[in-house]
Amino acid sequence: MCWSAGADLLVGAAVSAVGVATLLRTRTPRQLPLAALPLMLGLHQLAEAGVWSGWAWARTVWAVIALPLLPVYVPAAVWCATGRRSAAWFTALGAAVAVPLAVALARRPVSAHPHGHTLQYAVGVPAAGLLLAGYLIATVGALLCSGDRLLRRLGVVLGAGALVCGLLWRLAFVSTWCALAAVTSALLYDRARRSPA
């Protein structure tokens, strides 16, 4: 998420373009889920531009990607790309986190309102702190334990970036999650570019 609809549109379009380029550079089918992550992040940013405009469907799309999809998708994509058994465990953890998040989304509509230079979302998630910890362990942990140097670097960047972005968002100073999505996409593009044929 960015600090305005215009920023979300701009970053969303740029990250989506990087996503398409990453997919075009990908040489093996087992790398495709990981290569598709930047495109998913770009579409997520574009959906948030609709949230700024008050569109209910955009709130739902944003929440589905952010909450139940990503904690399962990221470790599963790492598992597919690397074949590491540890990624299977992180995928299971991500699924355990995703179930209560999906149930919360099915039970209540997602609300969002501007708060400073951020959007404040309300979903009504039970045990939010525990689920957040599981979410971060599943996504960042899968990258850190991937056995791939570039994915480990991405895990370090995501872990540190999540802390900084979370703090800035909490202060309602400015939302910088879109910058983290852009950095993630650039690192995944770089990985696809460096992969041997």
Tab-separated table of C-alpha atoms in Angstrom:
chain	number	residue	atom	x	y	z
A	1	MET	CA	0.000	0.000	0.000
A	2	CYS	CA	1.126	3.485	-0.838
A	3	TRP	CA	0.335	6.926	0.536
A	4	SER	CA	-2.214	7.881	-2.159
A	5	ALA	CA	-4.270	6.516	-5.044
A	6	GLY	CA	-1.889	8.083	-7.543
A	7	ALA	CA	1.156	6.518	-5.886
A	8	ASP	CA	-0.594	3.139	-5.824
A	9	LEU	CA	-1.411	3.442	-9.534
A	10	LEU	CA	2.125	4.438	-10.460
A	11	VAL	CA	3.873	1.818	-8.326
A	12	GLY	CA	1.275	-0.828	-9.208
A	13	ALA	CA	1.823	-0.292	-12.932
A	14	ALA	CA	5.624	-0.333	-12.550
A	15	VAL	CA	5.656	-3.439	-10.350
A	16	SER	CA	3.222	-5.200	-12.715
A	17	ALA	CA	5.547	-4.420	-15.637
A	18	VAL	CA	8.481	-5.860	-13.669
A	19	GLY	CA	6.289	-8.892	-12.968
A	20	VAL	CA	5.637	-9.475	-16.655
A	21	ALA	CA	9.351	-9.052	-17.418
A	22	THR	CA	10.216	-11.515	-14.640
A	23	LEU	CA	7.811	-14.090	-16.045
A	24	LEU	CA	9.261	-13.626	-19.547
A	25	ARG	CA	12.786	-14.184	-18.185
A	26	THR	CA	11.838	-17.353	-16.321
A	27	ARG	CA	13.274	-20.437	-17.964
A	28	THR	CA	11.789	-23.376	-16.053
A	29	PRO	CA	8.172	-24.133	-15.114
A	30	ARG	CA	9.001	-24.759	-11.440
A	31	GLN	CA	10.244	-21.143	-11.178
A	32	LEU	CA	6.982	-19.676	-12.554
A	33	PRO	CA	5.082	-19.319	-9.231
A	34	LEU	CA	7.936	-17.331	-7.696
A	35	ALA	CA	8.355	-15.300	-10.893
A	36	ALA	CA	4.624	-14.465	-10.804
A	37	LEU	CA	4.913	-12.877	-7.335
A	38	PRO	CA	5.866	-9.396	-8.651
A	39	LEU	CA	2.815	-9.409	-10.942
A	40	MET	CA	0.620	-10.348	-7.982
A	41	LEU	CA	2.160	-7.536	-5.903
A	42	GLY	CA	1.580	-5.076	-8.756
A	43	LEU	CA	-2.077	-6.080	-9.071
A	44	HIS	CA	-2.360	-5.729	-5.289
A	45	GLN	CA	-1.144	-2.123	-5.537
A	46	LEU	CA	-3.570	-1.413	-8.378
A	47	ALA	CA	-6.438	-2.811	-6.293
A	48	GLU	CA	-5.478	-0.469	-3.474
A	49	ALA	CA	-5.789	2.492	-5.810
A	50	GLY	CA	-9.447	1.449	-6.000
A	51	VAL	CA	-9.618	1.279	-2.199
A	52	TRP	CA	-8.536	4.937	-2.027
A	53	SER	CA	-11.472	5.668	-4.354
A	54	GLY	CA	-13.921	3.870	-2.040
A	55	TRP	CA	-14.684	0.841	-4.212
A	56	ALA	CA	-15.912	-2.084	-2.069
A	57	TRP	CA	-14.713	-4.756	-4.524
A	58	ALA	CA	-11.190	-3.306	-4.369
A	59	ARG	CA	-11.137	-3.660	-0.557
A	60	THR	CA	-12.074	-7.317	-0.926
A	61	VAL	CA	-9.452	-7.992	-3.623
A	62	TRP	CA	-6.799	-6.197	-1.559
A	63	ALA	CA	-7.669	-8.174	1.575
A	64	VAL	CA	-7.801	-11.567	-0.161
A	65	ILE	CA	-4.318	-11.081	-1.618
A	66	ALA	CA	-2.821	-9.570	1.547
A	67	LEU	CA	-4.337	-11.881	4.118
A	68	PRO	CA	-5.055	-15.499	3.158
A	69	LEU	CA	-3.216	-15.700	-0.175
A	70	LEU	CA	0.322	-14.395	0.463
A	71	PRO	CA	1.187	-16.448	3.596
A	72	VAL	CA	0.511	-19.628	1.612
A	73	TYR	CA	1.653	-18.468	-1.821
A	74	VAL	CA	5.133	-17.206	-0.903
A	75	PRO	CA	6.364	-20.373	0.879
A	76	ALA	CA	4.646	-22.598	-1.701
A	77	ALA	CA	6.397	-20.701	-4.514
A	78	VAL	CA	9.729	-21.062	-2.697
A	79	TRP	CA	9.027	-24.787	-2.236
A	80	CYS	CA	8.223	-25.152	-5.940
A	81	ALA	CA	11.343	-23.217	-7.002
A	82	THR	CA	13.816	-24.872	-4.621
A	83	GLY	CA	12.317	-28.233	-3.684
A	84	ARG	CA	13.424	-27.638	-0.065
A	85	ARG	CA	11.576	-29.655	2.569
A	86	SER	CA	11.725	-26.691	4.957
A	87	ALA	CA	9.602	-24.701	2.518
A	88	ALA	CA	6.912	-27.390	2.808
A	89	TRP	CA	6.775	-26.780	6.566
A	90	PHE	CA	6.553	-23.025	6.029
A	91	THR	CA	3.753	-23.617	3.504
A	92	ALA	CA	1.858	-25.641	6.120
A	93	LEU	CA	2.330	-22.819	8.633
A	94	GLY	CA	1.134	-20.311	6.030
A	95	ALA	CA	-1.972	-22.435	5.430
A	96	ALA	CA	-2.637	-22.566	9.186
A	97	VAL	CA	-2.445	-18.768	9.255
A	98	ALA	CA	-4.539	-18.371	6.098
A	99	VAL	CA	-7.542	-20.361	7.362
A	100	PRO	CA	-8.609	-18.000	10.180
A	101	LEU	CA	-7.826	-15.017	7.946
A	102	ALA	CA	-10.065	-16.407	5.188
A	103	VAL	CA	-12.821	-17.168	7.720
A	104	ALA	CA	-12.640	-13.584	9.026
A	105	LEU	CA	-12.927	-12.255	5.466
A	106	ALA	CA	-15.904	-14.524	4.744
A	107	ARG	CA	-17.734	-13.412	7.895
A	108	ARG	CA	-17.260	-9.649	7.786
A	109	PRO	CA	-16.908	-7.029	5.089
A	110	VAL	CA	-13.542	-5.322	4.877
A	111	SER	CA	-13.547	-1.655	5.782
A	112	ALA	CA	-10.858	0.898	5.003
A	113	HIS	CA	-10.481	4.582	5.698
A	114	PRO	CA	-7.661	7.097	5.269
A	115	HIS	CA	-5.582	7.711	8.378
A	116	GLY	CA	-2.789	10.199	7.870
A	117	HIS	CA	-0.921	9.138	4.728
A	118	THR	CA	-2.054	5.525	5.100
A	119	LEU	CA	-5.165	3.414	4.782
A	120	GLN	CA	-6.476	1.802	7.954
A	121	TYR	CA	-8.072	-1.571	7.178
A	122	ALA	CA	-10.453	-3.373	9.536
A	123	VAL	CA	-11.211	-7.043	9.055
A	124	GLY	CA	-11.904	-8.290	12.575
A	125	VAL	CA	-9.182	-10.926	12.711
A	126	PRO	CA	-9.002	-12.921	15.959
A	127	ALA	CA	-5.594	-13.278	17.675
A	128	ALA	CA	-4.110	-10.762	15.251
A	129	GLY	CA	-0.673	-10.677	16.926
A	130	LEU	CA	-0.285	-14.452	16.799
A	131	LEU	CA	-1.434	-14.609	13.184
A	132	LEU	CA	0.927	-11.790	12.221
A	133	ALA	CA	3.851	-13.668	13.789
A	134	GLY	CA	2.896	-16.845	11.911
A	135	TYR	CA	2.457	-14.858	8.695
A	136	LEU	CA	5.941	-13.337	8.929
A	137	ILE	CA	7.568	-16.638	9.937
A	138	ALA	CA	5.920	-18.451	7.007
A	139	THR	CA	6.805	-15.871	4.358
A	140	VAL	CA	10.192	-14.581	5.514
A	141	GLY	CA	11.267	-17.921	6.996
A	142	ALA	CA	10.681	-19.766	3.716
A	143	LEU	CA	12.971	-17.305	1.949
A	144	LEU	CA	15.676	-17.387	4.637
A	145	CYS	CA	15.744	-21.207	4.646
A	146	SER	CA	15.508	-21.565	0.861
A	147	GLY	CA	19.140	-22.520	0.278
A	148	ASP	CA	19.255	-19.948	-2.529
A	149	ARG	CA	21.575	-16.980	-1.942
A	150	LEU	CA	19.357	-14.473	-3.759
A	151	LEU	CA	16.196	-15.664	-1.999
A	152	ARG	CA	17.953	-15.449	1.379
A	153	ARG	CA	18.900	-11.867	0.544
A	154	LEU	CA	15.261	-11.207	-0.329
A	155	GLY	CA	14.244	-12.697	3.031
A	156	VAL	CA	16.585	-10.358	4.897
A	157	VAL	CA	15.293	-7.354	2.934
A	158	LEU	CA	11.662	-8.358	3.519
A	159	GLY	CA	12.164	-8.990	7.228
A	160	ALA	CA	13.892	-5.653	7.818
A	161	GLY	CA	11.549	-3.855	5.441
A	162	ALA	CA	8.457	-5.219	7.194
A	163	LEU	CA	9.717	-3.828	10.504
A	164	VAL	CA	10.404	-0.372	9.061
A	165	CYS	CA	7.190	-0.245	7.009
A	166	GLY	CA	5.135	-1.462	9.966
A	167	LEU	CA	6.543	1.231	12.231
A	168	LEU	CA	5.983	4.014	9.700
A	169	TRP	CA	2.454	2.763	9.014
A	170	ARG	CA	1.644	2.542	12.735
A	171	LEU	CA	2.665	6.164	13.169
A	172	ALA	CA	0.355	7.043	10.224
A	173	PHE	CA	3.335	8.973	8.888
A	174	VAL	CA	3.412	7.406	5.459
A	175	SER	CA	2.776	3.976	4.025
A	176	THR	CA	5.881	2.517	2.421
A	177	TRP	CA	4.687	-1.032	1.736
A	178	CYS	CA	4.579	-0.217	-1.979
A	179	ALA	CA	8.303	0.567	-1.882
A	180	LEU	CA	8.901	-2.846	-0.305
A	181	ALA	CA	6.820	-4.477	-3.062
A	182	ALA	CA	8.935	-2.665	-5.660
A	183	VAL	CA	12.207	-3.785	-4.048
A	184	THR	CA	10.910	-7.363	-3.799
A	185	SER	CA	9.946	-7.329	-7.462
A	186	ALA	CA	13.333	-5.931	-8.522
A	187	LEU	CA	15.161	-8.633	-6.544
A	188	LEU	CA	13.011	-11.385	-8.075
A	189	TYR	CA	13.604	-9.946	-11.545
A	190	ASP	CA	17.342	-9.942	-10.842
A	191	ARG	CA	17.142	-13.584	-9.757
A	192	ALA	CA	15.279	-14.536	-12.958
A	193	ARG	CA	17.820	-12.611	-15.046
A	194	ARG	CA	20.751	-14.394	-13.412
A	195	SER	CA	19.276	-17.889	-13.614
A	196	PRO	CA	21.079	-20.167	-16.051
A	197	ALA	CA	19.178	-21.349	-19.093
